[in-house]
Coordinates of C-alpha atoms in Angstrom, one line a residue:
M1 CA 15.8 1.5 -14.2
K2 CA 18.1 2.5 -11.3
Y3 CA 21.8 2.1 -12.0
L4 CA 24.6 1.9 -9.5
T5 CA 27.0 4.8 -9.3
L6 CA 30.7 4.0 -9.4
P7 CA 31.1 4.6 -5.6
S8 CA 28.2 2.3 -4.8
Y9 CA 29.3 -0.3 -7.3
L10 CA 32.8 -0.3 -5.8
C11 CA 31.2 -0.7 -2.3
V12 CA 29.3 -3.8 -3.4
V13 CA 32.4 -5.3 -5.0
T14 CA 34.5 -4.5 -1.9
V15 CA 32.0 -6.0 0.5
F16 CA 31.6 -9.1 -1.7
C17 CA 35.4 -9.5 -1.7
L18 CA 35.5 -9.1 2.0
L19 CA 32.9 -11.8 2.5
V20 CA 34.7 -14.2 0.3
A21 CA 38.1 -13.4 2.0
C22 CA 36.5 -13.9 5.4
K23 CA 35.5 -17.4 4.4
S24 CA 39.1 -18.7 5.0
T25 CA 40.4 -16.2 7.5
S26 CA 39.6 -15.2 11.1
L27 CA 38.8 -11.5 10.9
K28 CA 37.9 -10.1 14.3
I29 CA 36.8 -6.6 15.0
G30 CA 36.2 -5.8 18.6
N31 CA 33.8 -8.4 20.0
F32 CA 32.6 -9.4 16.6
D33 CA 34.3 -12.3 14.8
V34 CA 33.5 -11.3 11.2
G35 CA 35.0 -14.5 9.8
K36 CA 32.8 -16.6 12.0
L37 CA 29.7 -14.5 11.0
V38 CA 30.2 -15.0 7.3
N39 CA 31.3 -18.6 7.5
Q40 CA 27.9 -19.4 9.0
G41 CA 26.2 -18.1 5.9
V42 CA 27.3 -20.9 3.5
K43 CA 24.0 -22.7 3.9
V44 CA 21.3 -21.9 1.3
F45 CA 18.8 -19.3 2.7
N46 CA 15.2 -19.8 1.8
A47 CA 13.4 -16.5 2.3
S48 CA 10.0 -18.1 2.0
N49 CA 10.1 -20.0 5.3
I50 CA 12.3 -18.4 8.0
D51 CA 12.6 -19.8 11.5
E52 CA 14.4 -18.1 14.3
A53 CA 17.7 -20.0 13.6
Q54 CA 17.6 -18.8 10.0
E55 CA 16.7 -15.3 11.2
I56 CA 19.8 -15.2 13.3
Q57 CA 21.9 -16.6 10.5
F58 CA 20.7 -14.0 8.1
G59 CA 21.3 -11.3 10.7
E60 CA 24.9 -12.5 11.1
N61 CA 25.3 -12.2 7.4
M62 CA 23.9 -8.7 7.2
S63 CA 26.1 -7.7 10.2
A64 CA 29.1 -8.9 8.3
V65 CA 28.1 -6.7 5.4
L66 CA 27.8 -3.6 7.7
L67 CA 31.1 -4.3 9.4
G68 CA 32.8 -5.0 6.1
A69 CA 31.9 -1.4 5.0
R70 CA 32.6 0.3 8.3
P71 CA 34.6 -1.2 11.2
L72 CA 33.6 -1.1 14.9
Y73 CA 34.7 1.8 16.9
E74 CA 37.8 0.7 18.7
N75 CA 36.9 1.7 22.2
K76 CA 36.1 -1.3 24.4
E77 CA 34.6 0.7 27.3
I78 CA 32.1 2.5 25.1
N79 CA 31.1 -0.7 23.2
V80 CA 30.6 -2.5 26.6
Y81 CA 28.5 0.4 27.9
V82 CA 26.3 0.4 24.8
N83 CA 25.9 -3.3 25.1
K84 CA 24.8 -2.9 28.7
V85 CA 22.2 -0.3 27.8
G86 CA 21.0 -2.4 24.9
M87 CA 20.7 -5.6 26.8
W88 CA 18.6 -3.9 29.5
L89 CA 16.2 -2.6 26.9
A90 CA 16.1 -6.0 25.1
S91 CA 15.3 -7.7 28.4
N92 CA 12.1 -5.6 28.5
S93 CA 11.2 -6.2 24.8
S94 CA 8.8 -8.8 23.4
R95 CA 11.8 -11.0 22.4
P96 CA 14.2 -11.0 25.4
D97 CA 15.6 -14.4 24.6
L98 CA 17.3 -13.5 21.4
S99 CA 21.1 -13.5 21.5
W100 CA 21.3 -9.7 21.4
Q101 CA 24.5 -7.9 20.4
F102 CA 25.2 -4.2 20.2
G103 CA 28.1 -2.3 18.7
V104 CA 29.3 1.1 17.8
I105 CA 30.3 1.6 14.1
N106 CA 33.2 4.0 13.5
S107 CA 31.5 6.4 11.1
T108 CA 30.8 10.2 11.2
A109 CA 27.3 9.5 9.7
I110 CA 24.5 10.1 12.1
N111 CA 22.6 6.8 12.0
A112 CA 21.9 3.4 13.5
F113 CA 21.2 0.0 12.0
A114 CA 19.5 -3.2 12.9
A115 CA 19.9 -6.7 11.5
P116 CA 17.6 -9.7 12.1
G117 CA 18.2 -11.9 15.1
G118 CA 19.3 -9.3 17.6
F119 CA 22.1 -7.3 16.0
V120 CA 22.1 -3.5 16.6
F121 CA 24.6 -0.9 15.6
I122 CA 24.9 2.8 16.3
T123 CA 27.4 5.1 14.6
S124 CA 30.0 7.1 16.5
G125 CA 28.6 10.1 14.7
M126 CA 25.2 9.5 16.3
L127 CA 26.7 9.0 19.7
M128 CA 28.3 12.5 19.4
Q129 CA 24.8 14.0 19.1
L130 CA 23.6 12.5 22.4
E131 CA 23.6 14.1 25.8
N132 CA 22.4 11.4 28.1
E133 CA 21.8 7.7 28.5
A134 CA 18.1 8.0 27.9
Q135 CA 18.8 9.4 24.4
L136 CA 21.2 6.5 23.7
A137 CA 18.5 4.1 24.9
A138 CA 16.0 5.8 22.6
V139 CA 18.1 5.2 19.5
L140 CA 18.6 1.5 20.5
A141 CA 15.0 1.0 21.4
H142 CA 14.0 2.1 17.9
E143 CA 16.3 -0.5 16.3
I144 CA 15.3 -3.2 18.8
S145 CA 11.7 -2.6 17.7
H146 CA 12.6 -3.2 14.1
I147 CA 14.0 -6.6 15.1
T148 CA 11.1 -7.7 17.4
E149 CA 8.7 -6.9 14.6
Q150 CA 10.9 -8.6 12.0
H151 CA 10.7 -5.6 9.7
H152 CA 13.9 -6.5 7.8
L153 CA 12.8 -10.1 7.3
N154 CA 9.4 -9.1 6.0
A155 CA 11.1 -6.7 3.6
I156 CA 13.4 -9.5 2.4
K157 CA 10.5 -11.8 2.0
E158 CA 8.6 -9.2 -0.1
E159 CA 11.7 -8.6 -2.2
A160 CA 12.2 -12.4 -2.6
N161 CA 8.7 -12.8 -3.9
R162 CA 9.1 -9.9 -6.3
S163 CA 12.4 -11.1 -7.6
A164 CA 11.6 -14.8 -7.4
I165 CA 14.7 -15.3 -5.2
T166 CA 14.0 -18.8 -4.1
E167 CA 16.1 -21.9 -3.4
S168 CA 15.7 -23.0 -7.0
L169 CA 17.7 -20.0 -8.1
F170 CA 20.6 -21.0 -5.9
I171 CA 20.4 -24.5 -7.2
S172 CA 20.3 -23.3 -10.8
A173 CA 23.3 -21.1 -10.2
Q174 CA 25.2 -23.9 -8.7
A175 CA 24.5 -26.2 -11.6
Y176 CA 25.6 -23.4 -14.0
Q177 CA 29.1 -23.5 -12.4
D178 CA 29.4 -27.3 -12.3
N179 CA 32.0 -27.3 -15.1
T180 CA 34.3 -24.8 -13.4
S181 CA 37.4 -25.9 -11.4
A182 CA 36.1 -24.5 -8.1
N183 CA 35.1 -27.1 -5.5
D184 CA 31.4 -27.5 -4.5
E185 CA 31.8 -25.6 -1.2
D186 CA 33.5 -22.6 -2.9
K187 CA 30.8 -22.5 -5.6
N188 CA 28.0 -22.6 -3.1
Y189 CA 29.7 -19.9 -1.0
G190 CA 30.3 -17.6 -3.9
I191 CA 26.6 -17.8 -4.9
W192 CA 25.5 -17.1 -1.3
A193 CA 28.0 -14.2 -0.9
K194 CA 26.7 -12.5 -4.1
K195 CA 23.1 -12.9 -3.0
V196 CA 23.5 -11.7 0.6
T197 CA 25.8 -8.8 -0.4
G198 CA 23.3 -7.5 -2.9
M199 CA 20.2 -8.0 -0.7
A200 CA 21.7 -6.5 2.4
Q201 CA 23.3 -3.5 0.5
N202 CA 20.0 -2.8 -1.3
L203 CA 18.0 -3.0 1.9
Y204 CA 20.3 -0.7 3.9
A205 CA 20.5 1.8 1.0
K206 CA 16.8 2.1 0.3
G207 CA 15.6 1.6 3.9
L208 CA 12.4 0.0 5.3
G209 CA 8.9 1.3 4.5
R210 CA 7.5 4.4 6.1
D211 CA 5.0 2.4 8.2
D212 CA 7.8 0.2 9.6
E213 CA 9.7 3.3 10.7
L214 CA 6.7 4.9 12.3
Q215 CA 5.8 1.6 14.1
A216 CA 9.4 1.3 15.4
D217 CA 8.9 4.8 16.8
Q218 CA 5.7 3.9 18.5
L219 CA 7.1 0.7 20.0
G220 CA 10.5 2.2 20.7
I221 CA 9.2 5.1 22.8
R222 CA 7.0 2.6 24.8
L223 CA 10.0 0.3 25.4
L224 CA 12.0 3.3 26.5
A225 CA 9.4 4.2 29.2
K226 CA 9.0 0.6 30.2
S227 CA 12.7 0.3 30.8
G228 CA 12.6 3.2 33.2
Y229 CA 14.0 6.0 31.0
D230 CA 12.6 9.4 30.4
A231 CA 10.5 8.8 27.3
F232 CA 10.8 12.4 26.3
A233 CA 14.4 11.7 25.4
Y234 CA 13.0 10.0 22.3
I235 CA 11.3 13.3 21.4
D236 CA 14.6 15.2 22.1
N237 CA 16.5 13.0 19.7
L238 CA 14.0 13.7 16.8
Q239 CA 14.1 17.5 17.6
V240 CA 17.9 17.4 17.5
L241 CA 17.8 15.7 14.1
A242 CA 15.3 18.3 12.9
S243 CA 17.6 21.1 14.0
I244 CA 20.6 19.9 11.9
D245 CA 20.9 21.2 8.4
A246 CA 19.1 18.7 6.1
D247 CA 21.9 19.1 3.5
D248 CA 24.5 17.9 6.0
S249 CA 26.2 14.9 4.5
A250 CA 26.2 13.1 7.9
L251 CA 22.4 12.9 7.6
A252 CA 22.2 11.8 4.0
L253 CA 21.5 8.1 4.5
L254 CA 19.2 8.7 7.5
Y255 CA 17.0 11.1 5.5
Q256 CA 17.1 8.7 2.5
T257 CA 15.8 5.8 4.6
H258 CA 13.5 7.4 7.2
P259 CA 10.6 9.8 7.2
A260 CA 11.5 13.4 8.1
P261 CA 11.9 14.1 11.9
S262 CA 8.9 16.5 11.7
Q263 CA 6.7 13.6 10.3
R264 CA 7.9 11.2 13.0
L265 CA 7.2 13.8 15.7
A266 CA 3.7 14.4 14.4
A267 CA 3.0 10.6 14.4
L268 CA 4.1 10.4 18.1
A269 CA 1.9 13.4 19.2
E270 CA -1.0 11.1 20.4
Q271 CA 1.4 9.5 22.9
L272 CA 2.6 12.7 24.5
D273 CA -0.2 13.0 27.0
K274 CA 0.5 9.4 28.3
L275 CA 4.2 10.1 28.3
A276 CA 3.7 13.2 30.5
M277 CA 3.1 10.8 33.4
N278 CA 6.4 9.0 32.8
Q279 CA 8.9 9.8 35.6
G280 CA 11.8 8.1 33.9
L281 CA 15.6 8.8 34.2
L282 CA 18.0 10.7 31.9
L283 CA 21.2 9.4 33.5
T284 CA 23.2 12.3 32.1
K285 CA 26.2 12.0 34.5
R286 CA 26.6 8.3 33.9
F287 CA 26.5 8.8 30.1
I288 CA 29.1 11.6 30.2
S289 CA 31.5 9.6 32.4
Q290 CA 31.3 6.7 29.9
M291 CA 31.9 8.9 26.9
N292 CA 35.0 10.6 28.4

């Protein structure tokens, strides 16, 4: 059995409290209204049958968990720039009509995250490792590919099937609290908040499967090239990650949730000949001007 350490337990409790607090307040961070995000999660979520509206709803809930743990980077210009790059990539993806949103999380960790329905986040620590717009686009393209292929939703469905997390559990939990003094809305919200906090925290902590990560690499590098960027920037990013000390705490979660950079590079080897014909752009000067 895997037990929560004190720090991770406190993180779960903190995020849960933030979600409950956001129910009655308007908490806004940058362009993201966290209060609005979590308020839309009151409805019972049935993981066995997910349509696009539910996908977006769950993505909003998962985004609230991320933003509850780490706030957005308070630099409007950089967030706008990242959104422009992300929106261009998304317009060339297989799901251009999603309501895509991109943001920079204020964290020294070197990582990026995706949530169902079109939510993508890159850490400020990851941004500091990049040298041009093509490298930024490569990071975002990987996360976009997770969303277009619904990797997180599929992982949630599998977990729901294993744990028997179905609508009946929510109803049973509701019935259990019927004798408490809380009103029905608060009972229902509390049940939802506990479930979404636990599921999202667990998914981001353990990561997606190896096959999902490698598929996101394959699709991400193609999306990068299709969008007019130098596809070798994707390779550059992985080489940069490989050059950083594996014991560096900034990479701890990335290594915990992704295959090693060397394995990812090896899996992309077959595409290198095709990519050699790509004459895409790096856009170094534009990137530097936006970062300064």
